[in-house]
Structure formats: structure tokens, C-alpha cells
XYZ file of C-alpha atoms in Angstrom:
346
model
C 189.461 122.018 -100.541
C 190.722 119.304 -102.868
C 190.459 120.389 -106.484
C 192.509 120.168 -109.661
C 195.036 122.958 -110.158
C 193.600 126.107 -111.751
C 195.096 127.158 -115.053
C 193.648 130.724 -114.974
C 195.320 132.578 -117.850
C 197.389 129.634 -119.016
C 196.501 126.231 -120.438
C 197.143 123.525 -117.870
C 198.370 120.207 -119.152
C 198.808 117.005 -117.161
C 200.833 117.291 -113.953
C 202.426 113.985 -112.997
C 202.947 113.022 -109.389
C 202.653 110.262 -106.857
C 200.114 109.685 -104.135
C 200.797 109.601 -100.430
C 201.405 106.272 -98.726
C 198.465 104.710 -96.906
C 198.094 106.103 -93.402
C 200.025 109.265 -94.231
C 198.679 112.248 -92.209
C 199.645 114.693 -94.964
C 196.462 114.559 -97.122
C 194.213 115.401 -94.176
C 196.544 118.210 -93.136
C 196.612 119.678 -96.642
C 192.826 119.765 -96.737
C 192.888 121.972 -93.624
C 195.335 124.617 -94.867
C 192.878 126.878 -96.672
C 194.331 126.521 -100.170
C 193.598 124.374 -103.206
C 195.007 120.856 -102.931
C 196.186 119.456 -106.256
C 194.815 116.055 -107.250
C 198.282 115.246 -108.566
C 201.252 117.117 -107.064
C 203.483 119.184 -109.311
C 207.165 118.355 -109.503
C 209.424 121.286 -108.718
C 211.025 122.547 -111.943
C 214.734 122.227 -112.520
C 215.936 125.843 -112.723
C 219.547 126.969 -112.708
C 220.241 130.660 -113.340
C 221.420 133.827 -111.626
C 219.127 135.537 -109.129
C 218.372 139.272 -108.969
C 221.783 139.903 -107.370
C 223.734 137.936 -109.976
C 224.342 134.981 -107.652
C 224.006 131.417 -108.993
C 220.702 129.864 -107.947
C 219.628 126.222 -108.240
C 215.938 125.922 -107.392
C 215.871 122.191 -106.668
C 218.961 122.379 -104.459
C 217.664 125.362 -102.476
C 214.204 123.844 -102.060
C 215.214 120.479 -100.705
C 214.145 120.168 -97.085
C 212.386 123.562 -97.154
C 208.897 124.839 -97.782
C 209.103 126.727 -101.068
C 206.654 129.321 -102.361
C 206.824 129.719 -106.140
C 205.026 132.542 -107.914
C 204.927 133.559 -111.567
C 204.174 137.248 -112.017
C 205.519 140.551 -113.309
C 206.644 143.747 -111.632
C 204.384 146.051 -113.659
C 201.305 144.055 -112.640
C 198.860 146.605 -111.162
C 196.848 144.193 -109.059
C 197.293 140.596 -107.943
C 201.100 140.221 -108.187
C 202.000 142.873 -105.586
C 199.060 141.781 -103.418
C 200.196 138.151 -103.480
C 203.825 138.910 -102.696
C 202.960 141.471 -99.999
C 200.561 139.031 -98.335
C 203.243 136.358 -98.368
C 205.772 138.788 -96.872
C 203.329 139.593 -94.082
C 202.748 135.866 -93.464
C 206.483 135.274 -93.074
C 206.664 138.123 -90.542
C 204.409 136.036 -88.318
C 206.925 133.175 -88.181
C 209.719 132.690 -85.681
C 213.283 133.151 -87.036
C 213.910 129.388 -86.923
C 210.739 128.822 -88.945
C 211.673 131.518 -91.464
C 214.969 129.756 -92.132
C 213.030 126.753 -93.402
C 211.112 128.739 -96.029
C 212.160 129.755 -99.536
C 210.270 132.211 -101.742
C 210.949 132.459 -105.471
C 209.410 134.985 -107.867
C 209.740 134.168 -111.575
C 209.342 137.148 -113.884
C 206.814 136.561 -116.675
C 207.781 139.754 -118.521
C 211.348 139.221 -119.820
C 211.713 142.647 -121.489
C 210.926 144.497 -118.233
C 211.485 142.007 -115.380
C 215.247 142.469 -115.401
C 217.466 141.850 -112.347
C 217.874 145.617 -111.960
C 214.089 145.966 -111.675
C 213.431 142.863 -109.582
C 216.088 143.587 -106.938
C 214.616 146.800 -105.435
C 211.021 145.657 -105.942
C 211.538 142.435 -103.971
C 213.734 144.160 -101.373
C 210.795 146.416 -100.522
C 208.735 143.306 -99.788
C 211.195 140.930 -98.099
C 214.981 140.827 -98.586
C 214.928 137.019 -98.481
C 212.785 136.774 -101.624
C 214.599 135.393 -104.674
C 213.829 136.870 -108.084
C 214.565 135.175 -111.400
C 214.631 136.905 -114.789
C 214.441 134.165 -117.416
C 214.556 134.761 -121.143
C 211.468 133.798 -123.145
C 213.066 130.441 -123.966
C 214.006 129.785 -120.339
C 210.565 130.843 -119.147
C 208.834 128.503 -121.581
C 211.054 125.637 -120.422
C 210.227 126.310 -116.750
C 206.495 126.513 -117.420
C 206.586 123.342 -119.519
C 207.991 121.401 -116.568
C 204.846 122.349 -114.645
C 202.553 121.500 -117.543
C 201.806 125.090 -118.567
C 202.423 127.033 -121.724
C 202.665 130.778 -122.184
C 199.890 132.155 -124.420
C 200.973 134.240 -127.391
C 200.916 137.982 -126.792
C 202.638 141.192 -127.803
C 205.350 142.882 -125.737
C 205.433 146.403 -127.241
C 208.512 148.529 -126.708
C 206.386 151.558 -125.833
C 203.231 151.888 -123.824
C 201.823 149.807 -120.954
C 200.717 146.226 -121.462
C 199.480 143.383 -119.305
C 200.959 139.889 -119.081
C 199.020 136.643 -118.679
C 200.367 134.497 -115.852
C 199.258 131.723 -113.463
C 197.258 133.154 -110.595
C 198.214 130.556 -108.015
C 200.863 130.923 -105.346
C 202.350 127.413 -105.507
C 203.465 125.743 -102.276
C 206.115 123.015 -102.516
C 206.606 120.868 -99.433
C 210.107 119.816 -98.269
C 210.018 116.794 -100.597
C 209.905 119.289 -103.519
C 206.375 118.402 -104.579
C 203.832 121.149 -105.226
C 200.914 119.779 -103.265
C 198.690 122.847 -102.957
C 198.438 126.530 -103.766
C 196.648 129.747 -102.860
C 194.434 131.396 -105.500
C 193.846 135.165 -105.270
C 190.589 134.766 -103.343
C 192.279 132.631 -100.650
C 195.208 134.919 -99.814
C 195.398 135.491 -96.062
C 198.624 136.090 -94.145
C 197.434 134.323 -91.003
C 196.224 131.284 -92.940
C 199.493 131.019 -94.862
C 201.589 131.329 -91.696
C 199.500 128.695 -89.925
C 199.962 126.368 -92.886
C 203.728 126.783 -92.818
C 203.878 125.936 -89.120
C 201.686 122.872 -89.594
C 203.864 121.552 -92.413
C 207.058 122.174 -90.469
C 205.685 120.106 -87.597
C 205.530 117.005 -89.811
C 208.432 114.567 -89.850
C 209.942 115.261 -93.266
C 213.249 113.486 -92.725
C 211.735 110.216 -93.865
C 210.562 111.950 -97.036
C 213.773 113.702 -97.960
C 216.341 111.238 -96.669
C 217.335 109.526 -99.929
C 220.608 110.476 -101.619
C 221.765 109.217 -104.997
C 225.479 108.411 -105.021
C 227.967 107.273 -107.645
C 225.508 107.576 -110.520
C 226.687 106.717 -114.031
C 225.126 105.943 -117.393
C 226.593 103.661 -120.021
C 227.311 104.986 -123.506
C 224.584 103.197 -125.534
C 226.870 103.033 -128.571
C 224.301 104.696 -130.789
C 221.251 102.845 -129.491
C 218.138 104.507 -128.039
C 218.291 102.695 -124.679
C 220.567 103.957 -121.912
C 221.362 101.930 -118.778
C 221.646 103.919 -115.539
C 223.462 102.776 -112.397
C 223.674 104.318 -108.925
C 223.523 103.649 -105.204
C 220.488 105.102 -103.420
C 221.141 105.640 -99.711
C 218.143 106.073 -97.416
C 219.076 108.158 -94.394
C 215.449 108.393 -93.290
C 213.605 106.557 -90.572
C 211.171 104.679 -92.830
C 211.543 102.722 -96.042
C 211.134 104.439 -99.388
C 210.393 103.022 -102.824
C 212.028 103.780 -106.169
C 209.147 104.011 -108.636
C 211.016 104.867 -111.801
C 213.321 107.314 -113.524
C 213.204 109.775 -116.388
C 215.364 112.228 -118.300
C 214.837 114.944 -120.915
C 214.737 113.435 -124.384
C 213.797 109.960 -123.151
C 210.373 108.600 -124.046
C 210.152 106.471 -120.897
C 212.130 105.081 -117.984
C 211.910 101.676 -116.329
C 213.529 99.401 -113.770
C 214.944 95.952 -114.536
C 216.789 93.046 -113.007
C 219.010 90.483 -114.693
C 217.739 86.953 -114.058
C 220.212 84.043 -114.262
C 218.579 80.718 -115.196
C 220.344 77.631 -116.505
C 223.409 79.559 -117.523
C 221.307 82.083 -119.446
C 220.774 85.733 -118.506
C 217.611 87.635 -119.350
C 216.345 91.079 -118.446
C 213.087 91.292 -116.510
C 211.122 94.456 -115.732
C 210.284 95.232 -112.102
C 207.588 97.760 -111.104
C 209.438 99.245 -108.125
C 212.343 98.704 -105.732
C 212.326 99.192 -101.967
C 215.069 101.145 -100.190
C 215.015 100.071 -96.528
C 215.179 102.630 -93.738
C 218.830 103.330 -93.002
C 219.807 101.070 -95.905
C 220.697 101.281 -99.553
C 219.705 100.061 -102.986
C 222.367 99.479 -105.618
C 221.730 99.593 -109.353
C 224.691 97.856 -110.986
C 225.694 96.152 -114.258
C 224.413 92.590 -114.504
C 221.915 93.066 -111.671
C 219.251 95.641 -110.818
C 219.463 98.710 -113.049
C 217.516 101.578 -114.540
C 216.791 102.007 -118.228
C 215.986 105.137 -120.232
C 214.066 104.144 -123.347
C 213.398 105.876 -126.629
C 216.217 108.388 -126.188
C 215.913 110.858 -129.058
C 219.619 111.777 -129.149
C 221.734 108.895 -127.803
C 224.524 110.319 -125.609
C 228.179 109.426 -125.917
C 230.933 109.052 -123.337
C 231.744 112.465 -121.879
C 228.160 113.725 -122.009
C 225.922 114.186 -118.974
C 222.240 113.422 -118.403
C 219.896 115.038 -115.870
C 218.224 111.903 -114.531
C 215.205 112.115 -112.221
C 214.820 109.281 -109.711
C 211.148 109.163 -108.642
C 210.573 108.035 -105.060
C 207.292 107.407 -103.247
C 208.250 109.462 -100.185
C 211.226 111.621 -101.095
C 209.626 112.792 -104.330
C 211.956 113.443 -107.237
C 215.727 113.484 -106.882
C 217.439 114.947 -109.952
C 221.081 114.041 -110.476
C 223.490 115.083 -113.230
C 224.801 111.716 -114.383
C 228.040 111.312 -116.375
C 227.951 109.076 -119.431
C 230.864 106.622 -119.441
C 232.205 104.042 -121.857
C 230.578 100.692 -120.954
C 233.935 99.239 -119.893
C 234.551 102.202 -117.582
C 231.123 101.754 -115.980
C 231.880 98.124 -115.125
C 235.361 98.944 -113.816
C 234.177 101.905 -111.750
C 231.390 99.978 -110.059
C 233.775 97.153 -109.173
C 236.465 99.471 -107.796
C 234.070 101.243 -105.413
C 232.710 97.981 -104.070
C 229.342 98.329 -105.806
C 229.878 95.672 -108.444
C 227.213 93.568 -110.118
C 226.336 91.646 -106.973
C 227.127 94.131 -104.195
C 224.895 96.213 -102.020
C 221.433 94.784 -102.716
């Protein structure tokens, strides 16, 4: 069933995403998996914090190349939260060990005062020891939800007495390209259906979707201006071409792609809608040639800072890279020294 994402207890905002390439078998497959297919896929949030055992956990790193189930709930939930997680645990029991290794399950606590690591650890262990539990603060939780286009409704968290917590009802499913393409609402939870869906997704050729790596990324210190140039080499290790559609970063109003055009001894910057990365090839963004541009940056960075830049690709989804900000002269020197100068690698 292809429907917009349900907001349930929370207010859903716009979820940005990209459509599947023409001829892609994925849309038809998604329609057969028994869940709700999102009109626009959700981008997997960037989450970096300790898990229930105190170990560092990076959601986007762990999810790449895996099927990832993401659920927002709370341990003291008397109804749908334990049912959802128990059904998912039973679904994973139906998979072969090799299939299980390609699945990640993350539970995000919506009740910061009570969903502590000490509470999450035994609760999740009783369901499935592979489940990852995160205990964000209110501020961290709001930031995670905002990346998905949700906001937490105001409510009281009394120190004494029981209380309920509003939370999304969907069990989100992110495919190996880290896009949330569908989910299971409470009335669609079925262990056999979920397990069958996992197997079907794993049978697709995802290498072509996840085969792009971003290397040698750097941003130029804008010297106080609100536009930041971004350079990198995108290497496509997949079997089909991919397309760079744009880029973005927190605090930037927009992101765009440009090329420098040389005509009659004059250089001018010209916007380009997208850039193709050939199968087994590379695309280089370099000073004086093709490059990315972050526009309307609210707090211009300086040399020594870093930016979390998202490169949006038609097949591989979003690739988020922590990009160092360098003095403009260091950017030019560094790109020349590694052989990716203004005219190399296109």
C-alpha cells in the first residue's frame, strides 16, 4: 500500500527524498511487503551517541549496507511498544544467521527521565541481544525527530506516578541505501510478513546503490561570507552509474552544484542541475572547475572548523561526511598535491 507516512501522535512535516530511477524493481517490491510505502523516503538521521552498554554508536555508519529498523518508543509503554519490538524479534528469529547479520535494529527512547541505559539494557536483552538502545536527552531527541520531520508534542513528565508518552507508531524500515522507504503501523505487524520483506530486500542488488564513497573532502574558509565552496572526489565502486543531485549542511539555506566556464579569457560560475558518476569511475569537485556550494550559511565557518556535509545521490541516497574547513590557499595546495587539482579527475 503506497500512502504518505502516518504522523500518529506527532506532527509530520515534509520528508525530503528522491525517487527511484526508471525501470527500478524496488517500487513494485515495496508495494508487496505489507507495510506503508512512503511517497517520499525519509533520510536516516545522523545520530552519534553511546548505546545502552556505553559503547559509541554512529547510526549512519552502522546502517550503511544493512536493513535498519528504527523505532521510537518507551520502556514503560503498556501496549504497542513491547508488541512492536517483540514481533520484530520474532521476525528476526525466522532469518538465517547470514541474513541476520545484514539487519540492524535501533530503539530510541522517547522518555528521557526513565529510558536510561540501565533500564534499556535488560529490557532489550529480553527481546533480542542484538537490539541497540539509545537514551537521548530531550534536546538530542528533538534534534533526531527534526531530521525526520517530526516534533515532540508538549507534555508533562512528572517525577511521581505513571504517565504515557506520545510517540510515532510506525516501525520505520531503512533500506541499505539508508533511506526510509516504508514502515509497519501497529495494525500491520506480523513476524512472517516482516521476515519475508527482509529476505526480499536482501535479494536485491544493493551494491550499485551504496557503492559511492566521498574522499578527500574539504571546504574553503569563506572569509566571513555566507557561501562556502566544497570540494571532494566521489568514487563509484558500484556496477551502475550514479548521479550527484546536490548537497546540504546544517545551518545552510541551500546547496548547489557549479562549474567554472572559461570563455575569452574570462571565468564565470555556472549552475549545473546534477553530475554523473560513472560506474567504476569518479567525479572530482575541485577549485576552478566543478564544485559544490553551500549558500546562505547562517554562521560562516573558519579554518579549523568542520562541517557535516550531506552529498545527495540518486542511487546511493545520502552520504554524510565530516568535512574540514581549510584556508583557501591550503585547499588549492592540497588538491594539487594529491593529484586532484582544478583540471584532474573529471
